[in-house]
């Protein structure tokens, strides 16, 4: 595998379910990100991890819980979601966190909350 | 705060036409500027970047010049192909307390007809 991979690619879950999204980067990067992409809205940054430490949380509801066990893996744990949480969730990584470091994106997980 | 404004889409062109997608930004300090492209069903791919004033980023026939005086980073291509049909995102990454967070424009849908 190369680049940034995400699993699953598609997920349908009920409002009472618990599920997790997984992201893995094979680039030797030290920073990882979760973004939410909704129709007709700009991409929203949700979480930033740098060297496995969370450095930013953009006022995301607690029903989204990130986990970064090492610099190659990032998870987004989901529970008690709402229909408005349906979106494409994108993971990204960069060599370091900082201006000028381009971010490399995975293909995303298309989440539908029923 | 930081913000990016892109021209309204969608943009529809014939093959071999000239493309311009306008992008202007507001940021404190000296941001790095990026263009990302998203093909249907995929994540975002970095198209090009520029990290200081008057830098020109280029890739796959696309170009954009960092214009500090007009706070712009317009994307251009001399002759588009059907395979260029995608959504294009302008983004900036600033230093300081934003820690290199990417701020995206709303995206411009490009459709190229044969």
GROMACS .gro file of C-alpha atoms in nm:
model
  228
    1UNK     CA    1   0.000   0.000   0.000
    2UNK     CA    2   0.116   0.350  -0.074
    3UNK     CA    3   0.000   0.695   0.030
    4UNK     CA    4  -0.295   0.734   0.264
    5UNK     CA    5  -0.555   0.459   0.291
    6UNK     CA    6  -0.895   0.469   0.460
    7UNK     CA    7  -1.136   0.193   0.556
    8UNK     CA    8  -1.416   0.136   0.512
    9UNK     CA    9  -1.487   0.330   0.194
   10UNK     CA   10  -1.860   0.328   0.262
   11UNK     CA   11  -2.047   0.298   0.591
   12UNK     CA   12  -2.416   0.303   0.673
   13UNK     CA   13  -2.504   0.319   1.040
   14UNK     CA   14  -2.803   0.380   1.257
   15UNK     CA   15  -2.817   0.658   1.510
   16UNK     CA   16  -2.758   0.418   1.801
   17UNK     CA   17  -2.466   0.229   1.649
   18UNK     CA   18  -2.098   0.256   1.735
   19UNK     CA   19  -1.845   0.231   1.453
   20UNK     CA   20  -1.489   0.337   1.379
   21UNK     CA   21  -1.316   0.481   1.075
   22UNK     CA   22  -0.955   0.388   1.015
   23UNK     CA   23  -0.680   0.578   0.841
   24UNK     CA   24  -0.326   0.461   0.770
   25UNK     CA   25  -0.044   0.656   0.610
   26UNK     CA   26   0.259   0.493   0.447
   27UNK     CA   27   0.453   0.815   0.390
   28UNK     CA   28   0.654   0.845   0.710
   29UNK     CA   29   0.464   1.159   0.808
   30UNK     CA   30   0.433   1.298   1.159
   31UNK     CA   31   0.101   1.484   1.144
   32UNK     CA   32  -0.246   1.349   1.067
   33UNK     CA   33  -0.583   1.517   1.020
   34UNK     CA   34  -0.954   1.441   1.002
   35UNK     CA   35  -1.175   1.653   0.774
   36UNK     CA   36  -1.548   1.647   0.709
   37UNK     CA   37  -1.677   1.720   0.358
   38UNK     CA   38  -2.048   1.793   0.333
   39UNK     CA   39  -2.241   1.888   0.022
   40UNK     CA   40  -2.229   2.259  -0.056
   41UNK     CA   41  -1.997   2.340   0.237
   42UNK     CA   42  -1.621   2.396   0.249
   43UNK     CA   43  -1.409   2.121   0.397
   44UNK     CA   44  -1.411   2.140   0.774
   45UNK     CA   45  -1.106   2.049   0.979
   46UNK     CA   46  -1.209   1.832   1.272
   47UNK     CA   47  -0.892   1.715   1.445
   48UNK     CA   48  -0.516   1.751   1.413
   49UNK     CA   49  -0.255   1.519   1.559
   50UNK     CA   50   0.113   1.600   1.560
   51UNK     CA   51   0.358   1.334   1.679
   52UNK     CA   52   0.059   1.140   1.813
   53UNK     CA   53  -0.058   1.428   2.030
   54UNK     CA   54  -0.385   1.606   1.958
   55UNK     CA   55  -0.306   1.970   1.891
   56UNK     CA   56  -0.637   2.097   1.763
   57UNK     CA   57  -1.001   2.014   1.807
   58UNK     CA   58  -1.231   2.242   1.613
   59UNK     CA   59  -1.529   2.236   1.850
   60UNK     CA   60  -1.635   1.894   1.725
   61UNK     CA   61  -1.926   1.725   1.908
   62UNK     CA   62  -1.823   1.458   2.156
   63UNK     CA   63  -2.001   1.190   1.953
   64UNK     CA   64  -1.683   1.200   1.741
   65UNK     CA   65  -1.379   1.067   1.926
   66UNK     CA   66  -1.036   1.051   1.760
   67UNK     CA   67  -0.750   0.821   1.849
   68UNK     CA   68  -0.392   0.824   1.723
   69UNK     CA   69  -0.202   0.523   1.863
   70UNK     CA   70   0.109   0.590   1.653
   71UNK     CA   71   0.223   0.821   1.377
   72UNK     CA   72   0.095   0.590   1.102
   73UNK     CA   73  -0.259   0.525   1.224
   74UNK     CA   74  -0.555   0.746   1.299
   75UNK     CA   75  -0.904   0.641   1.403
   76UNK     CA   76  -1.235   0.824   1.432
   77UNK     CA   77  -1.474   0.653   1.672
   78UNK     CA   78  -1.839   0.729   1.611
   79UNK     CA   79  -2.136   0.689   1.844
   80UNK     CA   80  -2.491   0.820   1.867
   81UNK     CA   81  -2.459   1.009   1.540
   82UNK     CA   82  -2.721   1.234   1.385
   83UNK     CA   83  -2.843   1.233   1.022
   84UNK     CA   84  -2.664   1.565   0.965
   85UNK     CA   85  -2.337   1.383   1.032
   86UNK     CA   86  -2.374   1.206   0.696
   87UNK     CA   87  -2.078   1.321   0.488
   88UNK     CA   88  -1.746   1.220   0.335
   89UNK     CA   89  -1.480   1.191   0.604
   90UNK     CA   90  -1.130   1.252   0.477
   91UNK     CA   91  -0.804   1.168   0.646
   92UNK     CA   92  -0.483   1.348   0.556
   93UNK     CA   93  -0.120   1.348   0.663
   94UNK     CA   94   0.178   1.580   0.627
   95UNK     CA   95   0.546   1.549   0.702
   96UNK     CA   96   0.517   1.796   0.986
   97UNK     CA   97   0.245   2.024   1.107
   98UNK     CA   98   0.303   2.378   0.986
   99UNK     CA   99   0.254   2.622   0.703
  100UNK     CA  100   0.408   2.510   0.378
  101UNK     CA  101   0.379   2.136   0.443
  102UNK     CA  102   0.134   1.997   0.191
  103UNK     CA  103  -0.121   1.749   0.311
  104UNK     CA  104  -0.185   1.419   0.138
  105UNK     CA  105  -0.539   1.289   0.146
  106UNK     CA  106  -0.693   0.946   0.153
  107UNK     CA  107  -0.994   0.852  -0.064
  108UNK     CA  108  -1.240   0.912   0.221
  109UNK     CA  109  -1.515   0.719   0.393
  110UNK     CA  110  -1.867   0.797   0.273
  111UNK     CA  111  -2.081   0.786   0.589
  112UNK     CA  112  -2.459   0.767   0.585
  113UNK     CA  113  -2.648   0.793   0.914
  114UNK     CA  114  -3.001   0.657   0.901
  115UNK     CA  115  -0.943   3.490   1.058
  116UNK     CA  116  -0.820   3.322   0.744
  117UNK     CA  117  -1.050   3.269   0.448
  118UNK     CA  118  -1.043   3.163   0.083
  119UNK     CA  119  -1.292   3.268  -0.182
  120UNK     CA  120  -1.322   3.088  -0.515
  121UNK     CA  121  -1.520   3.183  -0.820
  122UNK     CA  122  -1.868   3.040  -0.833
  123UNK     CA  123  -1.914   2.730  -1.040
  124UNK     CA  124  -1.989   2.517  -1.214
  125UNK     CA  125  -1.758   2.593  -1.503
  126UNK     CA  126  -1.829   2.420  -1.835
  127UNK     CA  127  -1.575   2.429  -2.118
  128UNK     CA  128  -1.506   2.261  -2.447
  129UNK     CA  129  -1.190   2.055  -2.489
  130UNK     CA  130  -0.880   2.267  -2.566
  131UNK     CA  131  -1.037   2.582  -2.418
  132UNK     CA  132  -0.847   2.809  -2.179
  133UNK     CA  133  -0.926   2.770  -1.811
  134UNK     CA  134  -0.913   3.025  -1.532
  135UNK     CA  135  -1.048   2.962  -1.182
  136UNK     CA  136  -1.018   3.266  -0.960
  137UNK     CA  137  -0.906   3.241  -0.599
  138UNK     CA  138  -0.853   3.521  -0.348
  139UNK     CA  139  -0.758   3.491   0.015
  140UNK     CA  140  -0.747   3.673   0.346
  141UNK     CA  141  -0.479   3.574   0.593
  142UNK     CA  142  -0.253   3.712   0.859
  143UNK     CA  143   0.116   3.686   0.791
  144UNK     CA  144   0.251   3.505   0.487
  145UNK     CA  145   0.050   3.194   0.404
  146UNK     CA  146   0.139   2.909   0.173
  147UNK     CA  147  -0.113   2.858  -0.106
  148UNK     CA  148  -0.233   2.535  -0.266
  149UNK     CA  149  -0.460   2.402  -0.535
  150UNK     CA  150  -0.613   2.059  -0.477
  151UNK     CA  151  -0.820   1.855  -0.723
  152UNK     CA  152  -1.087   1.597  -0.641
  153UNK     CA  153  -1.196   1.349  -0.906
  154UNK     CA  154  -1.532   1.174  -0.866
  155UNK     CA  155  -1.532   0.921  -0.584
  156UNK     CA  156  -1.180   1.008  -0.471
  157UNK     CA  157  -1.004   1.213  -0.207
  158UNK     CA  158  -0.818   1.536  -0.271
  159UNK     CA  159  -0.490   1.537  -0.460
  160UNK     CA  160  -0.237   1.817  -0.440
  161UNK     CA  161  -0.216   1.984  -0.780
  162UNK     CA  162   0.037   2.260  -0.709
  163UNK     CA  163   0.159   2.493  -0.440
  164UNK     CA  164   0.345   2.821  -0.380
  165UNK     CA  165   0.502   2.923  -0.053
  166UNK     CA  166   0.602   3.287  -0.107
  167UNK     CA  167   0.507   3.594  -0.305
  168UNK     CA  168   0.567   3.576  -0.683
  169UNK     CA  169   0.626   3.199  -0.671
  170UNK     CA  170   0.461   3.011  -0.956
  171UNK     CA  171   0.337   2.660  -0.893
  172UNK     CA  172   0.289   2.433  -1.191
  173UNK     CA  173   0.190   2.074  -1.260
  174UNK     CA  174   0.023   1.880  -1.546
  175UNK     CA  175  -0.015   2.199  -1.751
  176UNK     CA  176  -0.181   2.390  -1.466
  177UNK     CA  177  -0.021   2.706  -1.327
  178UNK     CA  178  -0.090   2.953  -1.048
  179UNK     CA  179   0.111   3.254  -0.932
  180UNK     CA  180   0.115   3.380  -0.572
  181UNK     CA  181   0.019   3.749  -0.598
  182UNK     CA  182   0.056   3.917  -0.261
  183UNK     CA  183  -0.046   4.261  -0.386
  184UNK     CA  184  -0.385   4.132  -0.502
  185UNK     CA  185  -0.404   3.844  -0.247
  186UNK     CA  186  -0.480   3.606  -0.531
  187UNK     CA  187  -0.376   3.261  -0.655
  188UNK     CA  188  -0.570   3.206  -0.977
  189UNK     CA  189  -0.550   2.865  -1.145
  190UNK     CA  190  -0.492   2.856  -1.522
  191UNK     CA  191  -0.450   2.597  -1.794
  192UNK     CA  192  -0.399   2.674  -2.159
  193UNK     CA  193  -0.584   2.377  -2.307
  194UNK     CA  194  -0.816   2.165  -2.095
  195UNK     CA  195  -0.897   1.800  -2.156
  196UNK     CA  196  -1.202   1.592  -2.074
  197UNK     CA  197  -0.992   1.419  -1.808
  198UNK     CA  198  -0.956   1.751  -1.623
  199UNK     CA  199  -1.323   1.736  -1.523
  200UNK     CA  200  -1.317   1.746  -1.143
  201UNK     CA  201  -1.368   1.973  -0.844
  202UNK     CA  202  -1.086   2.220  -0.778
  203UNK     CA  203  -1.013   2.359  -0.432
  204UNK     CA  204  -0.797   2.656  -0.345
  205UNK     CA  205  -0.649   2.645   0.005
  206UNK     CA  206  -0.410   2.830   0.231
  207UNK     CA  207  -0.191   2.728   0.519
  208UNK     CA  208  -0.080   2.994   0.761
  209UNK     CA  209   0.169   2.988   1.043
  210UNK     CA  210   0.134   3.137   1.387
  211UNK     CA  211  -0.141   2.997   1.605
  212UNK     CA  212  -0.313   2.825   1.312
  213UNK     CA  213  -0.026   2.569   1.309
  214UNK     CA  214  -0.044   2.516   0.937
  215UNK     CA  215  -0.414   2.431   0.931
  216UNK     CA  216  -0.552   2.422   0.574
  217UNK     CA  217  -0.837   2.663   0.505
  218UNK     CA  218  -1.027   2.569   0.189
  219UNK     CA  219  -1.244   2.755  -0.056
  220UNK     CA  220  -1.583   2.611  -0.140
  221UNK     CA  221  -1.460   2.431  -0.452
  222UNK     CA  222  -1.528   2.488  -0.823
  223UNK     CA  223  -1.678   2.214  -1.035
  224UNK     CA  224  -1.520   2.194  -1.381
  225UNK     CA  225  -1.682   1.997  -1.662
  226UNK     CA  226  -1.500   1.964  -1.995
  227UNK     CA  227  -1.695   1.842  -2.299
  228UNK     CA  228  -1.535   1.675  -2.604
   0.00000   0.00000   0.00000
